Amino acid sequence: MKITLLTVLLTGVAASPSGYGGDTFSSVVNALRKLLPNWGGSSNNYGPITEKILQSYVEPINEQVLRNSYVVRKGSELQLGGKRWTSSGANVYWLGLDENVVPPAGQPFYAPTNASYPTHGRITEIMNTLVTMGAHTIRSQTLGVSTGNPLSLEPDLNVFNEAAFDTIDWTVFQARQHGIRIFAPLVDNYDYYHGGKFNFLRWRGINISSTTSAPQDPLVQQFYTNRTIVNDFKSYIHHLLTHVNPYTGLSYAEDPTIIAYETGNELGGPIFGDKDVPVAWTQEICDYVKKLGPKKLCIDGTYGINATHLNIPSVDIYDDHFYPLNITKLQEGIDLVGSVDKVYFAGEYDWTGRITSAPTLQAFYDVIEARQAFAKPVVAGDLFWSLFMHNVPDCQHFVNHTDTFTLQYGNPLNTALNNTQISTIRQHLFKMQGLNVSSYLPAVACPGKLSDLTYSPGVLDFDADAY
């Protein structure tokens, strides 16, 4: 196996809290001499290596070690590298499959639902934006939910479209490169363009659809209780999690970039908000996720905190959504989840500040930020809904969505209220990392056409066995 011995040695140095002992320092310098040609000869063009210079090698290696480490749950907090880790960031639902852009002629497009694949450039720009905003985490429906139309991962029952992985693969790779983590719901409660539980029902002859304005047909519960349909869903999960990303060589089940899977988005039963999701189904799905990916965390995707789910062993995290902001609901959810020593997310919320009767965004953040000083914080973070940027490679026009919650960082057409709210979000996201920043909003460069250059993972031709 060809690897870089220098990486292994520097990883060991980076992981050592005691700094460089004489033997460690000498061994790393000797490794450098073997890796760099003509070291010490008459044509030596390399300067001397000191401990301070060596630190410049170690720091990026240490960062890569952390990026390839799993986020784990320790009671009511998340940890990375043995330290508390927070998960605040953004919902970017369209990263795997979009509905907001009509692509150029000849590109894949499914007109009935306006579905198309986002360009690699759009994905890369989002990552740059999230880093600038101080985000640690992305939640994205279409990185986990992709069923029922020709561009989906599973267009029809047991029919898989491998081309649908391209944008998901690129997203996971770019998230890793930018130091951002991902979690994704596995199914949607609604009949959206990217798919959901109604596809699985229709595939087995139960032809109903979703609504939030009236009770649904009770047959909707067959998604959770019909053994054939449950097995169909698990087959989909297996295909998703066992896929190997060509940019990383890791399956989604293995990749630490994907910290968790959520059983679904805003799941419920026949009546909107009823939390009628069987305990047995939730446990079976989380158990299965952990069977495929033993290091994966599992999130209960019920819309709201269902108290009957709190003691499911394989559920690590519970989340709730806030339209509008509601501090009482937030605090009650934190307390409920904290009672079983698990983790809580504010998985979606209205960031806009338009509803003047609701609490301010800062008041909502104050609760979450204050919890970080607790020995058991419970709430690990929050993710606003939802982020869009340019229609890359077109860097002149921002992509718009129709739900009125679109956040476009740096758009010259943003109102003063927009920018005030965005600045508050940015300050909060950095504060969740233990950093303070001003209200200033630095620009994010649009990658343009350069972002769609083909990436070819390189392989260092270095044989560790030779040393």
PDB file of N, CA and C in Angstrom, residues 22 47 70 75 91 107 111 122 142 222 226 233 251 254 269 289 292 305 322 352 361 372 420 429:
ATOM      1  N   GLY A  22      13.123  14.948  21.587  1.00  0.00           N
ATOM      2  CA  GLY A  22      14.262  14.878  20.677  1.00  0.00           C
ATOM      3  C   GLY A  22      14.143  13.758  19.670  1.00  0.00           C
ATOM      4  N   GLY A  47      15.969  24.712   2.980  1.00  0.00           N
ATOM      5  CA  GLY A  47      16.510  25.349   4.170  1.00  0.00           C
ATOM      6  C   GLY A  47      16.496  24.409   5.360  1.00  0.00           C
ATOM      7  N   TYR A  70     -14.217  11.090  13.908  1.00  0.00           N
ATOM      8  CA  TYR A  70     -15.669  11.042  14.077  1.00  0.00           C
ATOM      9  C   TYR A  70     -16.133  11.989  15.174  1.00  0.00           C
ATOM     10  N   GLY A  75     -22.844  11.572  26.435  1.00  0.00           N
ATOM     11  CA  GLY A  75     -23.968  12.084  27.207  1.00  0.00           C
ATOM     12  C   GLY A  75     -24.704  13.151  26.437  1.00  0.00           C
ATOM     13  N   ASN A  91     -29.274  25.082   6.922  1.00  0.00           N
ATOM     14  CA  ASN A  91     -29.948  24.156   6.027  1.00  0.00           C
ATOM     15  C   ASN A  91     -29.652  24.572   4.587  1.00  0.00           C
ATOM     16  N   GLN A 107     -28.563  19.587 -20.400  1.00  0.00           N
ATOM     17  CA  GLN A 107     -28.261  19.130 -19.050  1.00  0.00           C
ATOM     18  C   GLN A 107     -29.465  18.383 -18.480  1.00  0.00           C
ATOM     19  N   ALA A 111     -38.800  18.339 -16.010  1.00  0.00           N
ATOM     20  CA  ALA A 111     -39.689  19.498 -16.023  1.00  0.00           C
ATOM     21  C   ALA A 111     -40.886  19.399 -15.081  1.00  0.00           C
ATOM     22  N   ARG A 122     -21.775  25.837  -7.697  1.00  0.00           N
ATOM     23  CA  ARG A 122     -22.739  26.282  -6.692  1.00  0.00           C
ATOM     24  C   ARG A 122     -22.436  25.648  -5.342  1.00  0.00           C
ATOM     25  N   THR A 142     -31.675  16.710   0.438  1.00  0.00           N
ATOM     26  CA  THR A 142     -31.402  15.970  -0.798  1.00  0.00           C
ATOM     27  C   THR A 142     -30.075  15.217  -0.783  1.00  0.00           C
ATOM     28  N   GLN A 222     -48.949   3.057   6.951  1.00  0.00           N
ATOM     29  CA  GLN A 222     -48.357   1.856   6.380  1.00  0.00           C
ATOM     30  C   GLN A 222     -46.863   2.050   6.096  1.00  0.00           C
ATOM     31  N   ASN A 226     -46.008  -1.416   7.579  1.00  0.00           N
ATOM     32  CA  ASN A 226     -46.046  -2.472   6.567  1.00  0.00           C
ATOM     33  C   ASN A 226     -44.632  -3.028   6.373  1.00  0.00           C
ATOM     34  N   PHE A 233     -37.652   0.602   2.284  1.00  0.00           N
ATOM     35  CA  PHE A 233     -36.957   1.789   2.770  1.00  0.00           C
ATOM     36  C   PHE A 233     -35.555   1.427   3.258  1.00  0.00           C
ATOM     37  N   SER A 251     -16.991   4.993   1.878  1.00  0.00           N
ATOM     38  CA  SER A 251     -18.447   4.920   1.790  1.00  0.00           C
ATOM     39  C   SER A 251     -19.048   5.993   2.680  1.00  0.00           C
ATOM     40  N   GLU A 254     -18.822   5.147   6.219  1.00  0.00           N
ATOM     41  CA  GLU A 254     -17.497   5.281   6.839  1.00  0.00           C
ATOM     42  C   GLU A 254     -17.087   6.723   7.048  1.00  0.00           C
ATOM     43  N   GLY A 269     -47.837  11.509  11.526  1.00  0.00           N
ATOM     44  CA  GLY A 269     -48.857  10.578  11.073  1.00  0.00           C
ATOM     45  C   GLY A 269     -49.915  11.255  10.233  1.00  0.00           C
ATOM     46  N   VAL A 289     -29.097   2.111  10.670  1.00  0.00           N
ATOM     47  CA  VAL A 289     -28.061   3.096  10.336  1.00  0.00           C
ATOM     48  C   VAL A 289     -26.768   2.759  11.061  1.00  0.00           C
ATOM     49  N   LEU A 292     -24.952  -0.320   9.642  1.00  0.00           N
ATOM     50  CA  LEU A 292     -24.183  -0.010   8.434  1.00  0.00           C
ATOM     51  C   LEU A 292     -22.994   0.886   8.742  1.00  0.00           C
ATOM     52  N   ILE A 305     -40.521  16.900  19.739  1.00  0.00           N
ATOM     53  CA  ILE A 305     -39.932  15.909  20.631  1.00  0.00           C
ATOM     54  C   ILE A 305     -41.036  14.988  21.127  1.00  0.00           C
ATOM     55  N   PHE A 322     -38.692  25.709  14.197  1.00  0.00           N
ATOM     56  CA  PHE A 322     -39.285  26.891  14.814  1.00  0.00           C
ATOM     57  C   PHE A 322     -39.765  27.891  13.770  1.00  0.00           C
ATOM     58  N   THR A 352     -35.644  35.400   9.612  1.00  0.00           N
ATOM     59  CA  THR A 352     -35.867  36.654   8.888  1.00  0.00           C
ATOM     60  C   THR A 352     -36.179  37.859   9.772  1.00  0.00           C
ATOM     61  N   LEU A 361     -34.123  37.190  17.083  1.00  0.00           N
ATOM     62  CA  LEU A 361     -33.156  36.154  16.776  1.00  0.00           C
ATOM     63  C   LEU A 361     -32.088  36.080  17.875  1.00  0.00           C
ATOM     64  N   GLN A 372     -24.015  26.604  26.530  1.00  0.00           N
ATOM     65  CA  GLN A 372     -22.668  26.109  26.256  1.00  0.00           C
ATOM     66  C   GLN A 372     -21.753  26.244  27.472  1.00  0.00           C
ATOM     67  N   THR A 420     -28.852  42.939   8.835  1.00  0.00           N
ATOM     68  CA  THR A 420     -28.750  42.936  10.298  1.00  0.00           C
ATOM     69  C   THR A 420     -28.936  41.525  10.837  1.00  0.00           C
ATOM     70  N   LEU A 429     -22.767  32.144  14.983  1.00  0.00           N
ATOM     71  CA  LEU A 429     -22.080  30.943  14.527  1.00  0.00           C
ATOM     72  C   LEU A 429     -20.624  30.930  14.986  1.00  0.00           C
TER      73      LEU A 429
END
